[in-house]
Each structure stands twice: as C-alpha cells, then as structure tokens.
Amino acid sequence: MQAITSPYSPAAQRDGRTANIEAYYLKDWQGYDMPLHCHDRAEIMYVISGRCVIKLQDGEAALEKGEFIL
C-alpha cells in the first residue's frame, strides 16, 4: 500500500480517504468572548498570531501562535 502524504493526494482520493471540510473561516478577533458550546462535527482552531484561551468543559487551554486544538 502506498503511503498517503496528504488527505487530498490522488492516492487518498482513489482510496476514499479524503477529508470532508464542511465549513471554513478565518477571523482576527481582538478580545472576543465566545460562550461555551458544542458541535456535532470536529473543529480545528489554529492560532495564526498572538494567543488565546479556549474554555473547555473541564477547564481551559491556553494556545499561542502556531498551536492548535481539535
């Protein structure tokens, strides 16, 4: 079996192993406070610059530039 280097490579597409992205957005928030909520799909939050605090059910996660949470 060929190694898959990207979920969008021709081999991944042939094997049906592509990622299904249903939404995408890029925001530059300064001091935004979002209420605790949930999704029925996976969400990836990636910090492009600065830092942020993600409120979790059991606490919080502090992220800095280059870090992400799933």
PDB file of C-alpha atoms in Angstrom:
ATOM      1  CA  MET A   1       0.000   0.000   0.000  1.00  0.00           C
ATOM      2  CA  GLN A   2       1.290   3.454  -0.934  1.00  0.00           C
ATOM      3  CA  ALA A   3       1.916   5.936   1.899  1.00  0.00           C
ATOM      4  CA  ILE A   4      -0.608   8.767   1.919  1.00  0.00           C
ATOM      5  CA  THR A   5       1.155  12.100   2.433  1.00  0.00           C
ATOM      6  CA  SER A   6      -1.942  14.290   2.088  1.00  0.00           C
ATOM      7  CA  PRO A   7      -5.667  13.669   2.511  1.00  0.00           C
ATOM      8  CA  TYR A   8      -6.075  15.417  -0.858  1.00  0.00           C
ATOM      9  CA  SER A   9      -3.500  13.376  -2.794  1.00  0.00           C
ATOM     10  CA  PRO A  10      -4.644  11.317  -5.799  1.00  0.00           C
ATOM     11  CA  ALA A  11      -3.965   8.107  -3.822  1.00  0.00           C
ATOM     12  CA  ALA A  12      -6.172   9.268  -0.933  1.00  0.00           C
ATOM     13  CA  GLN A  13      -8.929  10.247  -3.338  1.00  0.00           C
ATOM     14  CA  ARG A  14      -8.794   6.857  -5.061  1.00  0.00           C
ATOM     15  CA  ASP A  15      -8.985   5.071  -1.710  1.00  0.00           C
ATOM     16  CA  GLY A  16     -11.796   7.282  -0.400  1.00  0.00           C
ATOM     17  CA  ARG A  17      -9.654   8.733   2.418  1.00  0.00           C
ATOM     18  CA  THR A  18     -10.238  12.416   1.819  1.00  0.00           C
ATOM     19  CA  ALA A  19     -11.241  14.909   4.473  1.00  0.00           C
ATOM     20  CA  ASN A  20     -14.716  16.377   4.191  1.00  0.00           C
ATOM     21  CA  ILE A  21     -14.482  20.079   5.086  1.00  0.00           C
ATOM     22  CA  GLU A  22     -17.955  21.495   5.615  1.00  0.00           C
ATOM     23  CA  ALA A  23     -17.060  24.962   6.867  1.00  0.00           C
ATOM     24  CA  TYR A  24     -14.035  27.232   6.977  1.00  0.00           C
ATOM     25  CA  TYR A  25     -13.466  30.696   8.316  1.00  0.00           C
ATOM     26  CA  LEU A  26     -10.581  32.973   9.208  1.00  0.00           C
ATOM     27  CA  LYS A  27     -11.146  35.504  11.974  1.00  0.00           C
ATOM     28  CA  ASP A  28      -8.923  38.100  13.578  1.00  0.00           C
ATOM     29  CA  TRP A  29     -10.577  38.501  16.948  1.00  0.00           C
ATOM     30  CA  GLN A  30      -9.366  41.039  19.495  1.00  0.00           C
ATOM     31  CA  GLY A  31     -10.832  40.363  22.939  1.00  0.00           C
ATOM     32  CA  TYR A  32     -13.732  38.199  21.728  1.00  0.00           C
ATOM     33  CA  ASP A  33     -15.500  36.010  24.323  1.00  0.00           C
ATOM     34  CA  MET A  34     -17.497  33.087  22.901  1.00  0.00           C
ATOM     35  CA  PRO A  35     -19.930  31.200  25.142  1.00  0.00           C
ATOM     36  CA  LEU A  36     -19.235  27.522  25.828  1.00  0.00           C
ATOM     37  CA  HIS A  37     -20.866  25.497  23.048  1.00  0.00           C
ATOM     38  CA  CYS A  38     -20.529  22.207  21.162  1.00  0.00           C
ATOM     39  CA  HIS A  39     -20.579  20.887  17.594  1.00  0.00           C
ATOM     40  CA  ASP A  40     -21.694  17.630  16.007  1.00  0.00           C
ATOM     41  CA  ARG A  41     -18.511  17.624  13.888  1.00  0.00           C
ATOM     42  CA  ALA A  42     -14.802  18.038  14.606  1.00  0.00           C
ATOM     43  CA  GLU A  43     -13.450  21.580  14.758  1.00  0.00           C
ATOM     44  CA  ILE A  44      -9.827  22.647  14.469  1.00  0.00           C
ATOM     45  CA  MET A  45      -8.836  26.014  15.888  1.00  0.00           C
ATOM     46  CA  TYR A  46      -5.354  27.192  14.829  1.00  0.00           C
ATOM     47  CA  VAL A  47      -3.684  30.304  16.255  1.00  0.00           C
ATOM     48  CA  ILE A  48      -2.081  32.318  13.440  1.00  0.00           C
ATOM     49  CA  SER A  49      -0.757  35.084  15.696  1.00  0.00           C
ATOM     50  CA  GLY A  50      -0.951  36.145  19.317  1.00  0.00           C
ATOM     51  CA  ARG A  51      -2.584  33.871  21.861  1.00  0.00           C
ATOM     52  CA  CYS A  52      -5.977  32.800  23.084  1.00  0.00           C
ATOM     53  CA  VAL A  53      -7.683  30.843  25.835  1.00  0.00           C
ATOM     54  CA  ILE A  54     -10.182  28.140  24.885  1.00  0.00           C
ATOM     55  CA  LYS A  55     -12.788  27.415  27.538  1.00  0.00           C
ATOM     56  CA  LEU A  56     -13.393  23.685  27.962  1.00  0.00           C
ATOM     57  CA  GLN A  57     -15.978  21.758  29.931  1.00  0.00           C
ATOM     58  CA  ASP A  58     -13.307  20.753  32.470  1.00  0.00           C
ATOM     59  CA  GLY A  59     -11.111  23.868  32.434  1.00  0.00           C
ATOM     60  CA  GLU A  60      -9.301  25.781  29.726  1.00  0.00           C
ATOM     61  CA  ALA A  61      -6.460  25.535  27.217  1.00  0.00           C
ATOM     62  CA  ALA A  62      -4.068  28.408  26.512  1.00  0.00           C
ATOM     63  CA  LEU A  63      -2.812  28.481  22.920  1.00  0.00           C
ATOM     64  CA  GLU A  64      -0.089  30.572  21.284  1.00  0.00           C
ATOM     65  CA  LYS A  65       0.936  31.272  17.706  1.00  0.00           C
ATOM     66  CA  GLY A  66       1.458  28.018  15.789  1.00  0.00           C
ATOM     67  CA  GLU A  67      -0.610  25.851  18.149  1.00  0.00           C
ATOM     68  CA  PHE A  68      -3.998  24.280  17.516  1.00  0.00           C
ATOM     69  CA  ILE A  69      -6.756  22.376  19.262  1.00  0.00           C
ATOM     70  CA  LEU A  70      -9.053  19.711  17.843  1.00  0.00           C
TER      71      LEU A  70
END
